[in-house]
XYZ file of C-alpha atoms in Angstrom:
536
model
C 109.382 98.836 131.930
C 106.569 101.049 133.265
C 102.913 100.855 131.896
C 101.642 103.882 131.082
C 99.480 105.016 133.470
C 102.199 105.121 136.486
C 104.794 107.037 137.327
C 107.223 107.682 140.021
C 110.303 109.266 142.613
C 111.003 111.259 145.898
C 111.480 114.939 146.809
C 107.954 116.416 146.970
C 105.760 117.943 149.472
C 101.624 117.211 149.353
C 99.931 120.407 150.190
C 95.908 119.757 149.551
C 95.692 118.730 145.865
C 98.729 120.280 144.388
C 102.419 119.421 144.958
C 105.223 121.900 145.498
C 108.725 120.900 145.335
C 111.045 121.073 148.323
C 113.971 122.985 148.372
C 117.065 122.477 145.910
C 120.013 124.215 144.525
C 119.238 123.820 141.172
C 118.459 126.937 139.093
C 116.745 127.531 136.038
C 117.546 130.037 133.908
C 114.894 132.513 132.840
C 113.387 131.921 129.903
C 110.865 134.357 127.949
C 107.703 131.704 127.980
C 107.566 131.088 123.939
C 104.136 132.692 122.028
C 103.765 128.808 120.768
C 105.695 125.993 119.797
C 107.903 126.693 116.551
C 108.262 124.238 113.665
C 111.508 123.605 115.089
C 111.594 122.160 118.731
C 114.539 123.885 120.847
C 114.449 121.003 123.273
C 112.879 117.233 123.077
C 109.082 115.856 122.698
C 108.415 112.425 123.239
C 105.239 110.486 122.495
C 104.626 107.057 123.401
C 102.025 104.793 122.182
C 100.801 103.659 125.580
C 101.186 100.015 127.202
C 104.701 99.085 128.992
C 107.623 100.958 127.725
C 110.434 99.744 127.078
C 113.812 100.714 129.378
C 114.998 102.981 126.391
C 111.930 105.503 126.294
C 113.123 106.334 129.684
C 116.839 106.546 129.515
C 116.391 108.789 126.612
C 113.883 110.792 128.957
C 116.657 111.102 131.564
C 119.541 111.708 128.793
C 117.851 115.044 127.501
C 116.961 116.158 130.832
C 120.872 116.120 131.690
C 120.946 112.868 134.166
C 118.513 111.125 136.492
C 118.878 113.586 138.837
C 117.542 116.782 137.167
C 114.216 118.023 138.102
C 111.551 116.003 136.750
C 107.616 116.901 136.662
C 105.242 113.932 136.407
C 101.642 115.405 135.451
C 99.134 112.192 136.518
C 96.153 114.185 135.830
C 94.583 112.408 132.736
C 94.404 109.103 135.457
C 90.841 109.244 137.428
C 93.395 108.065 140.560
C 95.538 111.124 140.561
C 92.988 112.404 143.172
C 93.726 109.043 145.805
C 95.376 109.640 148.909
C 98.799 108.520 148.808
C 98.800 108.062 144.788
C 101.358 111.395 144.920
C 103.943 109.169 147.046
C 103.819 106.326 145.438
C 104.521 107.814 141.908
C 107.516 109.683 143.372
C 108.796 106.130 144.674
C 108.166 104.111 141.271
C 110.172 106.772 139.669
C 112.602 106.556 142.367
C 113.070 102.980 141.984
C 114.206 103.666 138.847
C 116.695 106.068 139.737
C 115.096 109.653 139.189
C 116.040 111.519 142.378
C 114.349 114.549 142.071
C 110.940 114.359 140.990
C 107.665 116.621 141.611
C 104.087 115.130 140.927
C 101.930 118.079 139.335
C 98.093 117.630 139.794
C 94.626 119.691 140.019
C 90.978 119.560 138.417
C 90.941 123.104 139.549
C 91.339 126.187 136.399
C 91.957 128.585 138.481
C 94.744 126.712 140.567
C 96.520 125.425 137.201
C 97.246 129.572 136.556
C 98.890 130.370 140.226
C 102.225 131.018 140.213
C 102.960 128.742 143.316
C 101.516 125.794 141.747
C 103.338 125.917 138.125
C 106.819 126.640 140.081
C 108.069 123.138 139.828
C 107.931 123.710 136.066
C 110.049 127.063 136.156
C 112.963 124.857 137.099
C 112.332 121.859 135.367
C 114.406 119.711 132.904
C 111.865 117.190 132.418
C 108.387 116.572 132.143
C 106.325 113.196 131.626
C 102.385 113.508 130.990
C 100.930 109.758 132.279
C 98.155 107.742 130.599
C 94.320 107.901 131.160
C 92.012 110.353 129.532
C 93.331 113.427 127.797
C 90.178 115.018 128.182
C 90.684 115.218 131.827
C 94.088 116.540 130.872
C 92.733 119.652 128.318
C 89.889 120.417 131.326
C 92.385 121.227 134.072
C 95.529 122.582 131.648
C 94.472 124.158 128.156
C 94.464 128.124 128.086
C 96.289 128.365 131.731
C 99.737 128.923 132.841
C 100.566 124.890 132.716
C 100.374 125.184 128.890
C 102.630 128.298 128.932
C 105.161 126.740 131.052
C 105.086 123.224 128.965
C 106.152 125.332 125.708
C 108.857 127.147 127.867
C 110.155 123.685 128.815
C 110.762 123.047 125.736
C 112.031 126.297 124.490
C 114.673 126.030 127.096
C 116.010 123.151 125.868
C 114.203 120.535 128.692
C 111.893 117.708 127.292
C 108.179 116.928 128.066
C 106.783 113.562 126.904
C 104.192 111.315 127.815
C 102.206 108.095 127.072
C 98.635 107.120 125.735
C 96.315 110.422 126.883
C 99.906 112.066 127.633
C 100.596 111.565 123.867
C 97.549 112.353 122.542
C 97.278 115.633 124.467
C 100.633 116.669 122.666
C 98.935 117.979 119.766
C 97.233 121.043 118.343
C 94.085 119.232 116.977
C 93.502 116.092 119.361
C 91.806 112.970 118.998
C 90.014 112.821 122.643
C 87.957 109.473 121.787
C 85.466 107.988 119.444
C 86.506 104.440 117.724
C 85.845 104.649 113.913
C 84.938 107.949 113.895
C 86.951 110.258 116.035
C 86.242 112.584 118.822
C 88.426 115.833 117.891
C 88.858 118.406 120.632
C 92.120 120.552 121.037
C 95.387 119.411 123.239
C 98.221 121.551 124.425
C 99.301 122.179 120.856
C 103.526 121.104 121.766
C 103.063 119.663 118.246
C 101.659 122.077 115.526
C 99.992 120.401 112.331
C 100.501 116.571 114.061
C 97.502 114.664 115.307
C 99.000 111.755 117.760
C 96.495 108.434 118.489
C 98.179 105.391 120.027
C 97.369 102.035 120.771
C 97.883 102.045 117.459
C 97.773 98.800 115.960
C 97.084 96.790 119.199
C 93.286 98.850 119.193
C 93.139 99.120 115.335
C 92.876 102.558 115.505
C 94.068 103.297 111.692
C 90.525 103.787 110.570
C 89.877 106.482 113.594
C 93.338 108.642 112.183
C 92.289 108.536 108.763
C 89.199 109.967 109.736
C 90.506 112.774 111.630
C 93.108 113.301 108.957
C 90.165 113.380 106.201
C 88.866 116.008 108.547
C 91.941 118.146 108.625
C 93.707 117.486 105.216
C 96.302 120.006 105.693
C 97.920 117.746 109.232
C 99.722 114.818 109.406
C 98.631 112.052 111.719
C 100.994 109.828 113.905
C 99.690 106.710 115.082
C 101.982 105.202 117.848
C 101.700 101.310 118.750
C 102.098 100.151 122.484
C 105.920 99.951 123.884
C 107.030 102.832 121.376
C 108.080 105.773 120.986
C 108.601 108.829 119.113
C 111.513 110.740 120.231
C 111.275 114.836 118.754
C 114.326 117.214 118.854
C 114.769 119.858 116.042
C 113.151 118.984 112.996
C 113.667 114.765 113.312
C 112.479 112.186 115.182
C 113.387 109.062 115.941
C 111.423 105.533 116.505
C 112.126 103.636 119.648
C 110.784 100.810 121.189
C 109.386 97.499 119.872
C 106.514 98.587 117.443
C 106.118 101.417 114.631
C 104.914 104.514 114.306
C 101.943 104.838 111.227
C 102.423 108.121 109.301
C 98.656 108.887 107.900
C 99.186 111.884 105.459
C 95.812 112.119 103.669
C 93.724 112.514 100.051
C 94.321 115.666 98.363
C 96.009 117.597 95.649
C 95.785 114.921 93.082
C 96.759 112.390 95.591
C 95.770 109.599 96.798
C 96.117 108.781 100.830
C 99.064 107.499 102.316
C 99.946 105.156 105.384
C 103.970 104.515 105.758
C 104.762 102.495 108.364
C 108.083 103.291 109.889
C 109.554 100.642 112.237
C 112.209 101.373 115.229
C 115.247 102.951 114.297
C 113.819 104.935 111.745
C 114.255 108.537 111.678
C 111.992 111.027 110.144
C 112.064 114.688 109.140
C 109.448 116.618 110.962
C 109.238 119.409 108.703
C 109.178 117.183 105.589
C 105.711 115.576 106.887
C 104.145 119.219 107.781
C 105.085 120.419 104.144
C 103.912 117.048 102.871
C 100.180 117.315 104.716
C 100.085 120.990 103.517
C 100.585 120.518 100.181
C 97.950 118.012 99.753
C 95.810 120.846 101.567
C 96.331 123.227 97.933
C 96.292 122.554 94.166
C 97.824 119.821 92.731
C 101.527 120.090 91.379
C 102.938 120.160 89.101
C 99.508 120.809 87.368
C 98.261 118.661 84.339
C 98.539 122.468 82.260
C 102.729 122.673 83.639
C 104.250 122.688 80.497
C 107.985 123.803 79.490
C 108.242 127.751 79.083
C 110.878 129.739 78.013
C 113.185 131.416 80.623
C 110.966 134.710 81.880
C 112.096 138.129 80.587
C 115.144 138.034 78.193
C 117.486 136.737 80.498
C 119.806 133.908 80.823
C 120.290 130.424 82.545
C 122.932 128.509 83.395
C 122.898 124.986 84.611
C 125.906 122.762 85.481
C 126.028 119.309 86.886
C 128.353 119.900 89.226
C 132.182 118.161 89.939
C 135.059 120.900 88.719
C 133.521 123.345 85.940
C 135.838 123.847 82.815
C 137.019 127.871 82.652
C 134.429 128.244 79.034
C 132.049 127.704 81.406
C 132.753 130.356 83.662
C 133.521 132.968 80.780
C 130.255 132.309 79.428
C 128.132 133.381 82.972
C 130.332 136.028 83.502
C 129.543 137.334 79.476
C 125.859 136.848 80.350
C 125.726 139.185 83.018
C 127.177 141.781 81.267
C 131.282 141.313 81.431
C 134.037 141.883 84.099
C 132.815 145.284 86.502
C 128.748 143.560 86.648
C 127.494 142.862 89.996
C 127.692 139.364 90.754
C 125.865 137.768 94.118
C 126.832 134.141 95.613
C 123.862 132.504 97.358
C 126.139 129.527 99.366
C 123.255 128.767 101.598
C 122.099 124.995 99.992
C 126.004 124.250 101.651
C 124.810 125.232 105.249
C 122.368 127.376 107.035
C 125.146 128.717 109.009
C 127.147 131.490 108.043
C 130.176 130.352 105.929
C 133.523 130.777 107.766
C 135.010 131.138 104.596
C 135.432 132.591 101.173
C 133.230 130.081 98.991
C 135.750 128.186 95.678
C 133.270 129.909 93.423
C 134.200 133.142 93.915
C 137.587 132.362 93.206
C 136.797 130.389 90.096
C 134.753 133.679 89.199
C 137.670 135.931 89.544
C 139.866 133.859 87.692
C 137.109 133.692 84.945
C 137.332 137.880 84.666
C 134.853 139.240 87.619
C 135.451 141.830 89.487
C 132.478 142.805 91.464
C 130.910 139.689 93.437
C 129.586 139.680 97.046
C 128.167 136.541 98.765
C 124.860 136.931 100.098
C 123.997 135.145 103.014
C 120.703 135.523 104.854
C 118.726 132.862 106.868
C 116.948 135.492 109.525
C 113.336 135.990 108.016
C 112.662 138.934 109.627
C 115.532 140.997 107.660
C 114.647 138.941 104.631
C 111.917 141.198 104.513
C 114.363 144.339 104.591
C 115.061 146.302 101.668
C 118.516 147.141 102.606
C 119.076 143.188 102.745
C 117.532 142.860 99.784
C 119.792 145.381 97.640
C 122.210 143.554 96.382
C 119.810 140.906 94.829
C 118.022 143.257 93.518
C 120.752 145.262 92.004
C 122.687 142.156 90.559
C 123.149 140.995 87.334
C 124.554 137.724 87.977
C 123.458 135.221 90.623
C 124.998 132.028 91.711
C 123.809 129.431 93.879
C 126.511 126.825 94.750
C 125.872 123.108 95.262
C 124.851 121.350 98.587
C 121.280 120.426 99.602
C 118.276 122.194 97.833
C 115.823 121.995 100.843
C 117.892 124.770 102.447
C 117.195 127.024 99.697
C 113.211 126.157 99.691
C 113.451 126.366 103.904
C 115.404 129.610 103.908
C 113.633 131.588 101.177
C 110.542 130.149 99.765
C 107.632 132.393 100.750
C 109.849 134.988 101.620
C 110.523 138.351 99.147
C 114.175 137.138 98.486
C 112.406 134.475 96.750
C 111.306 137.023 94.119
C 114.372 138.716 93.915
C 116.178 135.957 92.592
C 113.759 135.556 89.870
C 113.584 139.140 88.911
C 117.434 138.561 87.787
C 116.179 137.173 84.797
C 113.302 138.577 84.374
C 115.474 141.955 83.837
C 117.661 140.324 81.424
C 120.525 139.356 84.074
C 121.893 135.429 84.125
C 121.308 132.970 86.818
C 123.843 130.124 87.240
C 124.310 126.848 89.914
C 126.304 123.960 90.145
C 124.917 120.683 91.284
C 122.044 121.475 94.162
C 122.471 125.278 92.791
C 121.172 123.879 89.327
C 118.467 121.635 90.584
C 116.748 124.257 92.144
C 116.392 126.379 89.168
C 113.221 123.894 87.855
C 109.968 124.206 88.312
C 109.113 120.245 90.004
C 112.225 120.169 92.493
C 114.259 116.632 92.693
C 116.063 114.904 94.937
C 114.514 118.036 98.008
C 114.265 115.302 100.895
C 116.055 116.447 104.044
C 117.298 112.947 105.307
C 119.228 112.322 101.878
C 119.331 113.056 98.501
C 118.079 109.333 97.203
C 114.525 110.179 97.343
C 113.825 111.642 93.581
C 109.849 112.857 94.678
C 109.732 114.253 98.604
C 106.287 115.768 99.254
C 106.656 118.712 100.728
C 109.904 119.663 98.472
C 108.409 119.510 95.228
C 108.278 123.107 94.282
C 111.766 124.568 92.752
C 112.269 128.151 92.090
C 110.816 127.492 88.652
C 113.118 129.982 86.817
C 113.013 127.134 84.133
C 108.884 126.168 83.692
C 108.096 122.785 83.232
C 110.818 121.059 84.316
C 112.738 118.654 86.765
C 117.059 119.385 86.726
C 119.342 116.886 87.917
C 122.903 116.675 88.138
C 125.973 114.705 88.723
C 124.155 112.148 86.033
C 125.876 110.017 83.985
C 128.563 109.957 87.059
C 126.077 108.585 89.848
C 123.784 106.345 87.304
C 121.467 108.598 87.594
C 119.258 108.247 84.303
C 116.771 105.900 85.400
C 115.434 108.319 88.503
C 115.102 110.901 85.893
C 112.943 109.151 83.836
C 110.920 107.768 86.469
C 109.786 111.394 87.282
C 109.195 112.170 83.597
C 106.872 108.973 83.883
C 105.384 110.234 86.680
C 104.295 113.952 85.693
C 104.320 113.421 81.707
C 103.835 117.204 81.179
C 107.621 117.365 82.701
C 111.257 117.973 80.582
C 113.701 116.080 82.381
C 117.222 117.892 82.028
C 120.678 115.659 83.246
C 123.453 117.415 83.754
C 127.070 115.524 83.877
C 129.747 116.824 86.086
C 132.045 119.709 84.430
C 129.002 120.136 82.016
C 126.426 122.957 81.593
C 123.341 123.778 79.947
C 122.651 127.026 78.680
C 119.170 128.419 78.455
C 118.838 131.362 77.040
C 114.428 131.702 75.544
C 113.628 128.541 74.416
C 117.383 127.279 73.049
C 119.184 125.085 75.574
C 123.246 125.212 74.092
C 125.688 122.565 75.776
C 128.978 123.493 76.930
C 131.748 121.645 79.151
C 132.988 117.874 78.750
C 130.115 116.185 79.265
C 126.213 115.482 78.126
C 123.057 116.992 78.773
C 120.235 114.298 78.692
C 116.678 115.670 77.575
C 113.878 113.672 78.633
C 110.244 114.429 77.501
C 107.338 112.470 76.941
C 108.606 109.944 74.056
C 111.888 111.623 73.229
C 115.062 111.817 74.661
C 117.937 113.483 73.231
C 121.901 113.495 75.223
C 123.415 116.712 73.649
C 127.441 117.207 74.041
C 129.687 120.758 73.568
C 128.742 123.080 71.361
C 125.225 121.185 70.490
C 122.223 123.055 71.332
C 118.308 122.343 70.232
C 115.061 124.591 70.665
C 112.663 123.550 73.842
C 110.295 122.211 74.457
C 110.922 118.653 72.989
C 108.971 116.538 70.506
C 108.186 113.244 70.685
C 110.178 110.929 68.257
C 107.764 109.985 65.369
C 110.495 107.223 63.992
C-alpha cells in the first residue's frame, strides 16, 4: 500500500525544478490534444479517496497503462515537499520498489514553465499518469489553463490513464471543492471529469455535509465522495469501486425531488452517463409534470405496440395496412439492439416482407454530426411506416434524443403514417420511459432515462409482462406518478392506438393501469383512453 501523498520509480533526470525523462525507445503516437474531455472517456480516470491504497488501485493503474514498465508521470505538485532536494529521487525509487520501471516525476510552481514544450514532453509519451495528495490548490496554481492540462486530456484521449489521490482526486473535476469543512471552498480543477465534483476522505473526515453543499450550489452536477483506501476506477461510460470503503453518490434537490445519497460499496459498478443525466434533470422542470395526462396519438396517425417474443402474422398485416399497404416506405430503426452498425439483415424485415412490404430500408445512424443532415434525414422523413426493434431503450434516448432525428420520428404520425416496436421498440414510444437504466433492465425508474419519445402522452409501456411477472413494477410506477396510464404488453401481443381507441390484437393481454382502474384486454377487445376509475 502507498499513502497518498508519495510516490515513486527510476529513469529520470533533475534539471533545476523540472524533470525530463531520459532516453527510451518507446513511442507515442500522435494524438490531436482533445478540445475537452467527452462524456465518454477514451482511456481510464481513477480517483482515490486519499489514505493508504490498497495493492489493487495500483495494479489496475499499471494494467491500463499496458504493464509496469510503460511510461509513467507522477505529478507531486499539490505536496508543499515536491520542492525538497532529493524528494524527485526518492519518489522514482518508492515507485520502483514496486515494480514501475520507467517513471518521470513532473513538478513546477512556475506558469510559464508548465506551457514549454520541453517540460510537458514526458507526457507526449506517456501511458500513465498519477496526481499525489496535498493541496489541489497548489495543483490548479501551477497547471490550470497551460499546456499540462492539454496534455492530461490527450492522455486520456489516447487511450493512457491519469489518476490520483486526495488533492490528485479532487483536482479531477470541472467544478472543485479546494477546502472549506461544512461549507465548501469551490474553485475550478483540470475539468478530466465534466459535471462530477470529487471530495474524499469521505467518511473518515465527515465530509457529506461539505458535498451536499457544493452540490446545492451546482444542482445540475453530481458529487462523488470517495472514502480513504478506495477507489473509483473510470473507462467509457462506467466505473468501478475498488478498495475497502465506498464511494457516496450526492445527486441533489430539484425537479420535484428530494436529495439523494446512495452509497455504493466495492465491486459496484456505475454508469457514468446515467448520474450526469440524473444531476441534469433535477437541474429542469419536474417530470412527468403533475398536468401529464394521457393524450391521444398526435396528428391522425397510428401506433403500434407489441410486447415482444415472436409476433403472430395479423399483427404484421395490420402495420403494414396502417402505413398505407404493400409499395409504402417502411424504415427499421435497429439501433436499441447495438450502437454498432448491424452486420446483418435485421428478422423484422423479413417478417415485414412476408407480411406484404415491399419498400423497407433500415436506418442506422449514431454519428451526430450527420444526424443533423438532411440527406440522412430523408428517409425518415419520407416514410410512412417506422419500426424500432427490441433491445435496450437507452440507446435510442443516447443516440437521438436532442438531436432532429428525434423529430422525425414523431412527425410519422403526426402526418398520418404508423409507428410500430417490439419489446424495447414499444417501450420507448411513452411519454415516462421504463426500465431506461444502462446497467440492466430491472430498474423500472432510472433518473436520467425517464423521458420516452412520448408519441403516446401520458404514459409508461412495458413489455414481455405477464411472461417476466412483470405487473407489480408497472403498478408501482402508476403509484408513483398517478397522472400516468400504465400499458403491459404480453409477448406475441400488440396494442393498437389509433386517437384515443387502444384495439388488442395477438395471443395475449394488454394490462391498463390508471389511477383506480385496471382493465387486461385480449384479441379483438379494444376500449377508448384515457381510463376511468372503477366506481364499483
Amino acid at each position: 500500500m502507498r499513502a497518498d501523498g508519495r510516490a515513486a520509480n527510476s529513469a529520470a533526470v533533475a534539471l533545476g525544478r523540472w524533470l525530463v525523462l531520459a532516453s527510451t525507445t518507446w513511442v507515442a503516437a500522435q494524438v490531436a490534444v482533445p478540445a475537452e474531455p467527452g462524456a465518454t472517456i477514451a482511456g481510464c480516470v481513477i480517483a482515490a479517496g486519499g489514505g493508504a491504497l490498497p495493492d489493487e488501485v495500483f495494479a489496475e493503474l499499471a494494467a491500463r497503462a499496458g504493464g509496469r514498465d510503460a511510461p509513467l508521470v507522477i505529478i507531486p505538485t499539490a505536496s508543499q515537499d515536491a520542492d525538497a532536494d532529493g524528494e524527485a529521487e526518492r519518489t522514482v525509487r518508492e515507485w520502483g520498489a514496486d515494480g514501475f520501471g520507467d517513471v518521470t516525476v513532473l513538478h513546477t510552481r512556475d506558469r510559464s514553465i508548465a506551457d514549454r514544450e520541453d517540460f510537458v514532453a514526458p507526457l507526449l509519451r506517456a501511458r500513465a499518469v498519477w496526481i499525489s495528495g496535498g493541496d489541489q490548490s497548489r495543483l490548479t496554481a501551477a497547471y490550470r489553463g497551460t499546456r499540462v492540462q492539454r496534455e492530461l486530456w490527450a492522455v486520456v484521449a489516447r487511450g493512457g490513464v491519469v489518476g490520483g489521490s486526495s488533492a490528485g482526486a479532487a483536482i479531477l473535476s470541472e467544478t472543485m471543492i479546494a477546502g472549506g469543512r461544512r461549507e465548501p471552498e469551490l474553485g475550478l480543477g483540470l475539468g478530466l471529469l465534466p459535471r462530477f465534483v470529487v471530495d474524499q476522505h469521505f467518511t473518515q473526515r465527515g465530509r457529506l455535509p461539505r458535498l451536499q453543499r457544493a452540490i446545492a450550489l451546482h444542482p445540475a452536477l453530481c458529487g462523488l465522495g470517495l472514502d480513504e483506501g478506495t477507489a473509483l476506477v473510470m473507462s467509457g461510460r462506467q466505473a468501478a469501486v475498488l478498495g475497502r470503503g465506498s464511494v457516496q453518490v450526492v445527486l441533489g434537490a430539484g425537479a420535484g425531488r428530494e436529495e439523494a445519497v446512495v452509497s455504493h460499496p466495492a465491486g459496484a459498478t456505475l454508469d457514468l452517463e446515467q448520474l450526469r443525466r440524473a444531476a441534469r434533470a433535477r437541474g429542469g422542470e419536474a417530470f412527468p409534470g403533475e398536468a401529464t395526462r394521457f393524450a391521444p396519438v398526435i396528428g391522425g396517425g397510428t401506433l403500434l405496440l407489441a410486447g415482444g417474443g415472436a409476433l403472430p402474422d395479423a399483427i404484421l398485416a395490420r402495420f403494414v395496412a396502417a402505413a398505407g399497404g404493400p409499395d409504402a416506405p417502411i424504415v427499421v430503426v435497429p439501433t436499441a439492439e447495438s450502437f454498432a452498425a448491424p452486420r446483418r439483415e435485421p428478422a423484422i424485415v423479413a417478417a415485414l416482407r412476408r407480411a406484404g412490404a415491399q419498400a423497407i430500408a433500415v436506418w442506422h445512424e449514431t454519428d451526430p454530426a450527420r444526424l443533423a443532415d438532411p440527406t440522412v434525414l430523408a428517409p425518415l422523413r419520407g416514410a410512412r411506416g417506422l419500426w424500432f426493434t427490441g433491445g435496450r431503450q437507452w440507446r435510442l434516448v443516447d443516440a437521438y434524443e436532442g438531436t432532429p432525428a428525434w423529430d422525425a420520428f414523431r412527425d410519422v404520425v403526426a402526418r398520418g403514417g404508423v409507428i410500430g416496436g417490439s419489446s424495447a421498440g414499444a417501450t420507448i414510444q411513452g411519454e415516462y420511459l421504463v426500465r431506461g437504466h444502462p446497467l440492466g433492465n430491472a430498474v423500472m425508474m432510472a433518473e436520467g432515462y425517464e423521458r420516452g419519445l412520448g408519441v403516446l402522452a401520458g404514459t409508461a409501456v412495458d413489455q414481455h409482462f405477464t411472461q417476466r411477472r412483470r405487473h407489480d413494477d408497472l403498478a408501482a410506477v402508476v403509484a408513483r406518478f398517478p397522472q400516468l396510464h400504465g400499458l403491459g404488453l404480453d409477448e406475441g401481443t400488440a396494442a393498437i392506438v389509433a386517437g384515443d381507441r387502444l384495439e388488442v390484437v395477438g395471443r395475449g393481454g394488454v394490462t391498463v393501469l390508471a389511477r383506480g382502474a385496471e382493465r387486461v384486454l385480449r384479441d379483438g377487445e379494444s376500449l377508448r383512453l384515457p381510463l376511468e376509475p372503477d366506481r364499483r
